[in-house]
Coordinates of C-alpha atoms and ligand atoms in Angstrom, one line a residue:
M1 CA 106.3 83.6 113.2
A2 CA 105.1 80.3 111.7
N3 CA 103.9 81.6 108.3
K4 CA 107.0 83.8 107.9
Q5 CA 109.9 82.4 105.9
L6 CA 113.5 82.8 107.2
R7 CA 115.9 83.8 104.5
T8 CA 119.1 83.0 106.4
A9 CA 119.5 81.2 109.7
S10 CA 123.2 81.7 110.5
D11 CA 124.1 82.0 114.2
G12 CA 124.0 85.7 114.2
E13 CA 121.6 87.7 112.0
Q14 CA 118.3 86.3 110.8
Q15 CA 116.3 88.2 108.2
M16 CA 112.8 87.6 107.0
A17 CA 112.4 87.0 103.3
D18 CA 109.4 89.3 103.1
G19 CA 111.5 92.3 104.3
S20 CA 110.0 92.4 107.8
P21 CA 112.4 93.4 110.7
P22 CA 114.9 90.6 111.4
T23 CA 114.6 88.6 114.6
I24 CA 117.5 87.5 116.8
H25 CA 117.9 84.0 118.2
P26 CA 117.7 83.9 122.1
Q27 CA 121.2 82.3 122.1
V28 CA 122.6 85.4 120.4
F29 CA 121.1 87.6 123.2
Q30 CA 122.7 85.4 125.8
Q31 CA 126.1 85.5 124.1
T32 CA 125.8 89.3 123.6
V33 CA 125.0 89.9 127.3
N34 CA 127.6 87.5 128.5
Q35 CA 130.3 89.1 126.4
A36 CA 129.2 92.7 127.1
E37 CA 131.8 95.1 128.6
M38 CA 129.4 96.2 131.3
A39 CA 129.0 94.2 134.4
I40 CA 125.4 92.8 134.1
S41 CA 123.3 91.0 136.7
I42 CA 119.7 89.9 136.7
T43 CA 118.0 89.5 140.1
D44 CA 114.6 88.6 141.4
V45 CA 112.4 91.2 143.0
H46 CA 114.4 90.9 146.3
G47 CA 117.7 91.5 144.7
N48 CA 118.8 87.9 144.8
I49 CA 121.1 87.2 141.9
L50 CA 119.9 84.9 139.1
Y51 CA 122.4 85.7 136.5
V52 CA 125.7 87.5 136.1
N53 CA 127.8 88.0 133.0
A54 CA 131.6 87.6 132.6
A55 CA 132.3 91.3 133.1
F56 CA 130.4 91.2 136.4
S57 CA 132.8 88.4 137.6
R58 CA 135.8 90.4 136.3
V59 CA 134.8 93.6 138.1
T60 CA 133.5 92.1 141.4
G61 CA 135.8 89.0 141.7
Y62 CA 132.8 86.7 142.2
A63 CA 132.5 83.8 139.7
S64 CA 129.1 83.2 138.3
D65 CA 128.4 80.2 140.6
E66 CA 129.6 82.2 143.6
A67 CA 127.3 85.1 142.9
I68 CA 124.1 83.3 141.8
G69 CA 121.8 82.8 144.8
K70 CA 123.4 85.6 146.8
N71 CA 121.9 89.1 147.3
Q72 CA 123.2 92.1 145.4
S73 CA 123.8 93.5 148.9
M74 CA 127.0 91.4 149.0
L75 CA 128.6 94.4 147.1
A76 CA 127.4 96.9 149.7
T77 CA 129.8 99.0 151.8
E78 CA 129.2 100.8 155.0
A79 CA 130.5 103.9 153.2
M80 CA 127.2 104.5 151.5
P81 CA 124.3 106.1 153.4
R82 CA 121.3 103.8 154.0
E83 CA 119.0 106.4 152.6
L84 CA 120.6 106.0 149.2
Y85 CA 119.7 102.3 149.1
Q86 CA 116.2 103.1 150.4
S87 CA 115.6 105.6 147.7
L88 CA 117.1 103.1 145.1
W89 CA 114.6 100.5 146.2
Q90 CA 111.8 103.1 146.4
T91 CA 112.4 103.9 142.8
I92 CA 112.8 100.5 141.3
S93 CA 110.0 98.9 143.3
H94 CA 107.7 101.5 141.7
G95 CA 108.7 100.3 138.3
E96 CA 111.1 103.2 137.6
P97 CA 114.7 102.9 136.5
W98 CA 117.4 104.1 138.9
S99 CA 120.9 105.2 138.2
G100 CA 123.7 106.5 140.3
R101 CA 127.1 106.0 141.8
L102 CA 127.8 103.5 144.6
V103 CA 131.0 102.4 146.4
N104 CA 131.1 98.6 146.0
R105 CA 133.2 96.0 147.7
R106 CA 134.8 93.2 145.7
K107 CA 135.2 89.6 146.8
D108 CA 138.7 90.4 148.0
G109 CA 137.5 93.3 150.1
S110 CA 138.9 96.1 147.9
K111 CA 136.5 98.9 147.1
Y112 CA 135.7 100.5 143.8
L113 CA 133.3 103.2 142.5
A114 CA 130.5 101.7 140.5
E115 CA 128.3 103.7 138.0
L116 CA 125.1 101.7 138.3
S117 CA 121.8 101.6 136.5
I118 CA 118.9 99.3 137.5
S119 CA 115.9 98.7 135.4
P120 CA 112.8 96.8 136.4
V121 CA 111.7 94.0 134.0
V122 CA 107.9 93.8 133.9
N123 CA 105.4 91.4 132.3
A124 CA 102.5 92.3 130.1
T125 CA 100.4 93.4 133.0
G126 CA 103.1 95.6 134.4
E127 CA 104.1 93.4 137.2
I128 CA 107.8 93.5 138.2
L129 CA 109.4 90.1 137.6
N130 CA 113.1 90.9 137.8
Y131 CA 115.6 93.7 137.9
L132 CA 118.4 94.2 135.4
G133 CA 121.5 95.8 136.9
M134 CA 124.4 97.2 134.8
H135 CA 127.5 98.8 136.2
R136 CA 131.0 99.6 135.4
D137 CA 134.1 100.4 137.5
I138 CA 134.7 104.2 137.2
T139 CA 137.3 104.5 139.9
E140 CA 140.0 105.6 137.5
V141 CA 137.7 108.0 135.6
H142 CA 136.5 109.5 138.8
R143 CA 140.1 110.0 140.0
L144 CA 141.0 111.7 136.7
E145 CA 137.8 113.8 137.0
Y146 CA 138.8 114.9 140.4
Q147 CA 142.4 115.6 139.3
V148 CA 141.1 117.8 136.4
R149 CA 138.6 119.6 138.8
N150 CA 141.4 120.2 141.3
Q151 CA 143.8 121.4 138.7
K152 CA 141.0 123.7 137.3
A153 CA 140.3 125.1 140.8
L154 CA 144.1 125.6 141.3
I155 CA 144.5 127.4 137.9
E156 CA 141.4 129.5 138.6
S157 CA 142.7 130.6 142.0
V158 CA 146.2 131.4 140.6
V159 CA 144.6 133.4 137.7
D160 CA 142.2 135.1 140.2
A161 CA 145.1 136.0 142.5
A162 CA 147.1 137.5 139.6
P163 CA 147.3 141.3 140.0
V164 CA 146.6 141.8 136.2
V165 CA 143.5 141.7 134.1
I166 CA 143.2 138.4 132.3
A167 CA 140.6 137.5 129.8
L168 CA 140.3 134.7 127.3
L169 CA 138.6 135.8 124.1
D170 CA 137.1 133.7 121.3
I171 CA 137.4 134.6 117.7
D172 CA 134.6 137.1 117.9
D173 CA 136.2 138.9 120.9
R174 CA 133.6 137.4 123.3
V175 CA 135.0 136.8 126.8
V176 CA 134.9 133.1 127.6
L177 CA 137.0 133.2 130.8
D178 CA 138.1 136.1 133.0
N179 CA 139.6 136.7 136.4
H180 CA 139.0 138.8 139.5
E181 CA 140.9 141.8 138.2
Y182 CA 138.9 141.8 135.0
K183 CA 135.6 141.8 137.0
K184 CA 137.0 144.7 139.0
L185 CA 137.7 146.6 135.8
Q186 CA 134.2 145.9 134.6
A187 CA 132.8 147.4 137.8
D188 CA 135.2 150.4 137.7
L189 CA 134.4 151.3 134.1
G190 CA 130.7 150.5 134.5
M191 CA 130.7 148.6 131.3
A192 CA 129.7 145.0 130.4
E193 CA 132.9 143.9 128.6
P194 CA 136.0 146.1 128.5
A195 CA 138.1 143.4 126.8
P196 CA 136.8 144.1 123.2
M197 CA 137.5 147.8 123.8
L198 CA 141.1 147.0 124.9
M199 CA 141.4 144.7 121.8
S200 CA 140.2 147.5 119.4
A201 CA 142.8 149.9 120.9
V202 CA 145.5 147.3 120.6
R203 CA 144.5 146.5 117.0
A204 CA 144.3 150.1 116.0
S205 CA 147.8 150.7 117.3
L206 CA 149.1 147.5 115.6
E207 CA 147.5 148.2 112.3
L208 CA 148.8 151.8 112.2
E209 CA 152.2 150.7 113.1
A210 CA 152.3 147.9 110.5
G211 CA 150.5 150.0 108.0
R212 CA 148.0 147.2 107.5
G213 CA 144.4 147.4 106.4
R214 CA 141.6 147.1 108.8
G215 CA 139.3 144.2 109.5
R216 CA 141.8 141.5 110.4
R217 CA 141.0 139.0 113.0
N218 CA 142.7 139.2 116.4
L219 CA 144.1 135.7 116.3
G220 CA 146.7 136.6 113.8
Y221 CA 148.3 139.0 116.2
L222 CA 150.6 138.2 119.1
F223 CA 151.6 141.3 120.9
L224 CA 153.7 142.2 123.9
D225 CA 153.5 145.1 126.3
R226 CA 151.5 147.3 124.0
E227 CA 150.3 150.4 125.8
V228 CA 146.8 151.5 125.0
R229 CA 144.6 154.1 126.4
L230 CA 140.9 153.8 127.4
D231 CA 138.7 156.8 127.8
P232 CA 136.0 155.7 130.3
P233 CA 132.5 156.9 129.6
G234 CA 131.3 160.0 131.5
G235 CA 134.4 162.0 130.9
R236 CA 136.4 160.3 133.6
S237 CA 140.2 160.4 133.5
P238 CA 141.8 158.1 130.9
R239 CA 143.3 154.8 131.9
W240 CA 146.4 153.2 130.5
F241 CA 147.0 149.5 130.1
S242 CA 150.0 147.6 128.9
C243 CA 148.6 144.6 127.0
S244 CA 150.0 141.3 125.9
G245 CA 148.2 138.7 123.9
S246 CA 149.0 135.1 123.0
R247 CA 147.2 132.5 121.1
V248 CA 145.6 129.5 122.9
R249 CA 144.3 126.5 121.1
E250 CA 141.7 124.2 122.5
D251 CA 141.2 120.7 121.0
D252 CA 137.6 120.0 120.3
G253 CA 136.2 117.3 122.5
A254 CA 133.4 116.5 120.0
G255 CA 133.4 113.0 118.5
D256 CA 133.9 113.9 114.8
A257 CA 136.7 116.4 115.8
L258 CA 138.8 113.4 116.8
L259 CA 138.9 112.5 113.1
T260 CA 139.2 116.0 111.6
G261 CA 141.6 117.3 114.3
Q262 CA 139.5 120.4 114.6
G263 CA 139.8 122.8 117.5
R264 CA 139.1 126.3 118.7
D265 CA 141.4 129.3 118.8
Y266 CA 141.4 131.8 121.6
L267 CA 143.3 134.8 122.5
L268 CA 144.7 135.2 126.0
L269 CA 144.7 138.9 126.8
V270 CA 146.7 140.1 129.8
A271 CA 146.5 143.7 130.6
K272 CA 148.4 145.5 133.3
E273 CA 147.2 148.9 134.4
V274 CA 150.0 151.5 134.1
T275 CA 147.8 154.6 134.6
S276 CA 149.8 156.1 137.5
L277 CA 153.1 155.7 135.7
R278 CA 151.6 157.2 132.6
A279 CA 150.0 160.1 134.6
Q280 CA 153.5 161.1 135.8
Q281 CA 154.9 160.9 132.2
E282 CA 151.9 162.9 131.1
K283 CA 152.6 165.7 133.5
V284 CA 156.1 166.0 132.2
R285 CA 154.9 165.8 128.6
V286 CA 152.2 168.5 129.2
A287 CA 154.8 170.8 130.8
A288 CA 157.0 170.3 127.7
L289 CA 154.0 170.9 125.5
Q290 CA 153.2 174.1 127.3
V291 CA 156.7 175.5 126.6
L292 CA 156.4 174.3 122.9
M293 CA 152.9 175.8 122.5
A294 CA 154.0 179.1 124.1
D295 CA 157.0 179.3 121.6
E296 CA 154.6 178.5 118.8
D297 CA 152.2 181.1 120.0
R298 CA 154.9 183.7 120.1
V299 CA 156.0 182.8 116.5
S300 CA 152.4 182.7 115.3
T301 CA 151.7 186.1 116.9
L302 CA 154.7 187.5 115.2
R303 CA 153.6 186.0 111.9
E304 CA 150.1 187.4 112.4
S305 CA 151.3 190.9 113.4
L306 CA 153.7 191.1 110.4
S307 CA 151.0 189.7 108.1
A308 CA 148.5 192.3 109.4
A309 CA 151.1 195.1 109.1
T310 CA 151.8 194.2 105.4
F311 CA 148.1 193.8 104.8
R312 CA 147.4 197.3 106.2
I313 CA 150.3 199.0 104.5
E314 CA 149.5 197.4 101.1
G315 CA 146.2 199.1 100.9
P316 CA 147.4 202.8 101.1
L317 CA 150.5 202.0 99.1
N318 CA 148.3 200.7 96.2
M319 CA 146.2 203.8 96.4
I320 CA 149.3 206.0 96.2
A321 CA 150.6 203.9 93.3
S322 CA 147.4 204.5 91.3
V323 CA 147.5 208.2 92.1
V324 CA 151.1 208.3 90.8
G325 CA 149.9 206.5 87.7
M326 CA 147.1 209.1 87.1
L327 CA 149.5 212.0 87.8
S328 CA 152.2 210.8 85.4
R329 CA 149.5 210.2 82.7
R330 CA 148.3 213.8 83.2
K331 CA 151.6 215.6 83.7
G332 CA 154.0 213.3 81.8
E333 CA 156.4 210.7 83.1
T334 CA 159.2 213.2 83.5
D335 CA 157.2 215.4 85.8
P336 CA 159.5 215.8 88.9
M337 CA 156.6 215.3 91.3
S338 CA 155.4 212.1 89.6
V339 CA 159.0 210.8 89.5
A340 CA 159.6 211.5 93.2
L341 CA 156.3 209.9 94.2
A342 CA 157.0 206.9 91.9
D343 CA 160.4 206.5 93.7
A344 CA 158.7 206.7 97.0
V345 CA 156.1 204.1 96.0
S346 CA 158.7 201.6 94.8
A347 CA 160.8 202.2 98.0
G348 CA 157.6 201.5 99.9
Q349 CA 157.0 198.3 97.9
Q350 CA 160.6 197.2 98.5
A351 CA 160.2 197.8 102.2
L352 CA 156.9 195.8 102.1
E353 CA 158.8 192.9 100.4
D354 CA 161.5 193.0 103.0
L355 CA 158.8 192.9 105.7
R356 CA 157.1 189.9 104.0
S357 CA 160.4 188.0 103.8
M358 CA 160.7 188.5 107.6
I359 CA 157.4 186.7 108.3
P360 CA 158.5 183.4 109.9
G361 CA 157.6 180.5 107.7
D362 CA 155.3 177.7 108.6
T363 CA 157.1 174.9 110.4
R364 CA 156.9 171.6 108.7
E365 CA 155.6 168.9 111.0
K366 CA 155.9 165.2 110.8
I367 CA 152.6 163.5 109.8
G368 CA 151.7 160.4 111.9
P369 CA 148.8 158.6 113.6
V370 CA 147.2 160.8 116.2
N371 CA 144.5 160.2 118.7
V372 CA 142.1 163.1 118.7
N373 CA 140.9 162.4 122.2
E374 CA 144.5 162.7 123.4
L375 CA 145.0 166.0 121.6
L376 CA 141.8 167.4 123.1
R377 CA 142.9 166.3 126.6
D378 CA 146.2 168.0 126.0
V379 CA 144.3 171.2 125.2
F380 CA 142.3 170.9 128.4
D381 CA 145.5 170.4 130.4
L382 CA 147.0 173.4 128.7
S383 CA 143.9 175.6 129.4
T384 CA 143.2 174.4 132.9
T385 CA 144.3 177.6 134.6
R386 CA 142.2 179.8 132.2
L387 CA 139.2 177.5 132.6
L388 CA 139.4 177.6 136.4
A389 CA 140.0 181.4 136.4
A390 CA 136.9 181.9 134.3
G391 CA 134.9 179.5 136.4
I392 CA 134.1 177.3 133.4
T393 CA 132.8 173.8 133.8
V394 CA 134.1 171.3 131.1
N395 CA 131.6 168.7 129.9
W396 CA 133.9 166.2 128.1
K397 CA 132.1 163.6 126.0
P398 CA 134.7 161.5 124.1
Q399 CA 133.9 158.4 122.1
A400 CA 135.7 155.8 124.1
M401 CA 137.6 154.3 121.2
L402 CA 138.4 156.6 118.4
P403 CA 140.2 155.4 115.3
A404 CA 143.6 157.1 114.8
L405 CA 143.8 159.9 112.3
Q406 CA 146.8 160.7 110.1
G407 CA 147.8 164.2 110.9
A408 CA 150.1 166.8 112.3
P409 CA 149.6 166.7 116.1
N410 CA 150.9 170.2 116.9
K411 CA 148.8 171.9 114.2
L412 CA 145.7 170.0 115.2
R413 CA 146.4 170.9 118.9
S414 CA 146.6 174.5 117.9
L415 CA 143.4 174.2 116.0
F416 CA 141.5 172.9 119.0
K417 CA 143.2 175.4 121.3
A418 CA 142.1 178.3 119.0
L419 CA 138.5 177.1 119.2
I420 CA 138.6 176.5 123.0
D421 CA 140.4 179.8 123.6
N422 CA 137.6 181.5 121.7
S423 CA 135.0 179.8 123.8
I424 CA 136.7 180.7 127.0
E425 CA 137.0 184.3 125.9
A426 CA 133.4 184.4 124.8
M427 CA 132.1 183.1 128.2
N428 CA 134.6 185.1 130.3
T429 CA 132.6 188.3 129.9
R430 CA 130.4 190.2 132.3
G431 CA 126.8 189.0 132.2
C432 CA 127.6 185.5 131.1
R433 CA 126.3 183.6 134.1
E434 CA 126.2 180.0 132.8
R435 CA 129.7 179.0 131.8
E436 CA 129.9 175.5 130.3
L437 CA 132.2 174.2 127.7
T438 CA 131.0 171.0 126.0
V439 CA 133.5 169.1 123.9
A440 CA 132.5 165.8 122.2
S441 CA 134.3 163.5 119.8
S442 CA 133.0 160.7 117.6
A443 CA 133.9 158.7 114.6
R444 CA 131.6 159.8 111.7
L445 CA 131.5 159.7 107.9
G446 CA 134.9 158.1 107.5
G447 CA 136.5 160.7 109.8
I448 CA 136.3 162.2 113.2
E449 CA 133.8 164.8 114.3
I450 CA 134.6 167.2 117.1
L451 CA 132.0 169.5 118.6
I452 CA 133.0 172.4 120.7
A453 CA 130.1 174.2 122.3
D454 CA 130.0 177.1 124.7
T455 CA 127.3 179.0 126.6
G456 CA 128.6 182.4 125.6
P457 CA 126.8 185.1 123.7
G458 CA 127.1 183.3 120.3
I459 CA 128.0 184.6 116.9
Q460 CA 125.4 186.4 114.8
S461 CA 124.4 184.3 111.7
A462 CA 125.8 187.1 109.4
H463 CA 129.2 186.4 110.8
H464 CA 129.2 182.6 110.6
L465 CA 131.3 182.5 107.5
K466 CA 133.1 185.8 107.9
V467 CA 134.8 184.7 111.2
F468 CA 137.0 182.4 109.1
E469 CA 138.3 185.3 107.0
P470 CA 141.7 186.6 107.9
F471 CA 141.7 189.7 110.1
H472 CA 138.0 189.5 110.7
T473 CA 137.2 189.8 114.4
T474 CA 134.0 190.3 116.3
K475 CA 135.9 191.1 119.4
R476 CA 135.9 194.7 120.6
G477 CA 139.0 196.4 121.7
G478 CA 142.5 196.2 120.5
G479 CA 144.9 193.3 120.5
H480 CA 142.8 191.0 118.3
L481 CA 144.0 190.4 114.8
G482 CA 141.3 187.9 114.0
T483 CA 143.5 185.3 112.4
G484 CA 143.0 182.5 114.9
L485 CA 139.9 181.0 113.2
S486 CA 141.3 181.5 109.7
S487 CA 144.5 179.7 110.7
A488 CA 142.5 176.9 112.4
Q489 CA 140.4 176.6 109.2
Q490 CA 143.6 176.4 107.2
V491 CA 144.9 173.5 109.4
A492 CA 141.5 171.7 109.0
A493 CA 141.8 172.2 105.2
E494 CA 145.3 170.9 105.2
H495 CA 143.9 167.7 106.8
G496 CA 141.2 167.5 104.2
G497 CA 138.5 168.7 106.6
F498 CA 136.7 171.8 107.6
I499 CA 135.3 173.8 110.6
E500 CA 131.9 175.3 110.6
I501 CA 129.9 177.3 113.0
E502 CA 126.6 175.5 113.5
P503 CA 123.9 177.7 112.2
L504 CA 120.9 176.7 114.2
M505 CA 122.2 177.4 117.7
T506 CA 119.7 179.4 119.7
R507 CA 122.1 179.9 122.5
G508 CA 125.9 180.1 122.7
C509 CA 128.2 179.0 119.9
R510 CA 129.0 175.5 118.6
A511 CA 131.9 174.8 116.3
R512 CA 131.9 171.6 114.3
V513 CA 135.2 170.2 113.1
L514 CA 135.2 167.3 110.7
L515 CA 138.5 165.7 109.9
P516 CA 138.9 162.7 107.6
L517 CA 141.0 159.8 108.9
H518 CA 143.5 160.1 106.0
R519 CA 144.9 163.4 104.8
P520 CA 144.6 164.2 101.1
A521 CA 147.9 163.5 99.2
Ligands
FAD1 P1 119.6 96.0 152.5 O1 119.0 95.5 153.7 O2 119.9 95.0 151.4 O3 118.8 97.2 151.9 C1 118.8 98.5 152.4 C2 117.5 99.2 152.3 O4 117.0 99.0 151.0 C3 116.4 98.5 153.2 O5 116.4 99.2 154.4 C4 115.2 98.6 152.4 O6 114.5 99.9 152.7 C5 115.6 98.6 151.0 N1 115.4 97.3 150.4 C6 116.3 96.3 150.3 N2 115.7 95.3 149.6 C7 114.5 95.7 149.3 C8 113.5 95.1 148.5 N3 113.6 93.9 148.0 N4 112.4 95.8 148.3 C9 112.2 97.0 148.8 N5 113.2 97.7 149.5 C10 114.3 97.0 149.7 N6 123.8 97.5 145.9 C11 125.1 97.8 146.0 O7 125.7 98.2 147.0 N7 125.9 97.6 144.8 C12 125.4 97.1 143.7 O8 126.1 97.0 142.7 C13 124.0 96.8 143.6 N8 123.5 96.4 142.5 C14 122.1 96.1 142.5 C15 121.6 95.5 141.3 C16 120.2 95.2 141.3 C17 119.6 94.6 140.0 C18 119.4 95.4 142.4 C19 118.0 95.0 142.4 C20 120.0 95.9 143.6 C21 121.3 96.2 143.7 N9 121.9 96.8 144.8 C22 123.3 97.0 144.8 C23 121.1 97.1 146.0 C24 121.2 96.0 147.0 O9 120.2 95.1 146.7 C25 121.1 96.4 148.4 O10 119.9 97.1 148.6 C26 122.2 97.4 148.9 O11 123.4 96.7 148.5 C27 122.2 97.7 150.4 O12 122.4 96.5 151.0 P2 122.4 96.4 152.7 O13 122.7 95.1 153.0 O14 123.2 97.5 153.2 O15 120.9 96.7 152.9

């Protein structure tokens, strides 16, 4: 230090002129330690106090002259186990620092909780000369910690006891907190996190209702009692939940957040299962649907029969008309036979026109958001009796969450029913031993793909396109007009989609329906 020049020598900071690290005057150390907020004591190797600072006197009630010369054990209470002190001494006497919490007794006998750390002070050879003790009174902090912990435990037990599913989701739909019912739902559905699935269903229904675009974050939404449907994997029965969501904000505990006021947003999702209520409503709805579909079936059969009749009469009538043409060219237009035949043809055409005007028109149906899984389930419900009677097993593989499609629900239902009816009929024949109907739905190519496969005799490749022509039928025997698939194809086309019979099937028949989410204008 002798050959180094001091640039300043004020009471605080001293800095070397050559730029080397500043040194601090011992007096500054003493003042710093004495004025420190922590209670500081320096002891000899037996714990006898040699020095205490002002904070030590404030916390313990012992003035400096009262403490010096006494042992640190003057602060000990019988509340602490002896092993703790033993381990404290074990540690520090081996030259290691120790820290922990102790109950201390003040001079006036009152107790407080001290957070204490003790460091051995060693000389150049490593010999322990003194111990440096630093502690602070954390009684109040501890009380508050306990209060928070108790409140947390109380809130958790209330949330766990609630008979509804509760999950707190972060901005990316990750579950950060959940309750007992949520865990039960996880186990029931056999999936890691059902909450994002519930949220997708809620969002889909909110977006469709508000006509908003996709891709919005959940935190913008607050919703109440929104009923959504989950189709559990493995074709199990659907489950219904009434969901409510509210926004929860957490202030960030990080230091810089105190200045910026930043925090985190969460969504509190509360879902109440309403499956049994919905199941009853569904029964009533399916019964009503059955009546409606039967009516529609009757009208459509009438439409098909009249169309078939006009189609069949039209052919011979046209032939007679051309014969009349030939006859009148040969024998002249005034030839009584030609005139009589021409009158008969025009009367026939008039009758045909009258017949055409009697064909019931296509009912206009309201277009709206439809859930294809729901429509397919409706068709299963409507076909249950036939499926059971034919001994057909249904293998239902829906995509759990399908985006909603803009469409005409009754027409789409009829489309699926026509395909499923065909499959049932194909399998319900003698010699068809394996009878399995597989129906799968999935979101694909900006639309929804539905596969309906059966284990029946299949359709010969030559007929794959023809089956969609009106009045084409591969079914033997009367009673089949062959308009089911052509009507179904027409419905698919009205929705901007199509139906195809998959060409490479080695066994059975598989129809693939592709419907875009939005109908063409
Ligand atoms: P003591 O007889 O003092 O000690 C209990 C056990 O500790 C003994 O059985 C023995 O195994 C071991 N022990 C005690 N002294 C030594 C030693 N010199 N060498 C090896 N082992 C030893 N205690 C508090 O309760 N509150 C404090 O705030 C606190 N601050 C301390 C600060 C410093 C810097 C140091 C060095 C010690 C501090 N202690 C403190 C510990 C204190 O010295 C006593 O050990 C403790 O208070 C228990 O006192 P006691 O009378 O019950 O038992």
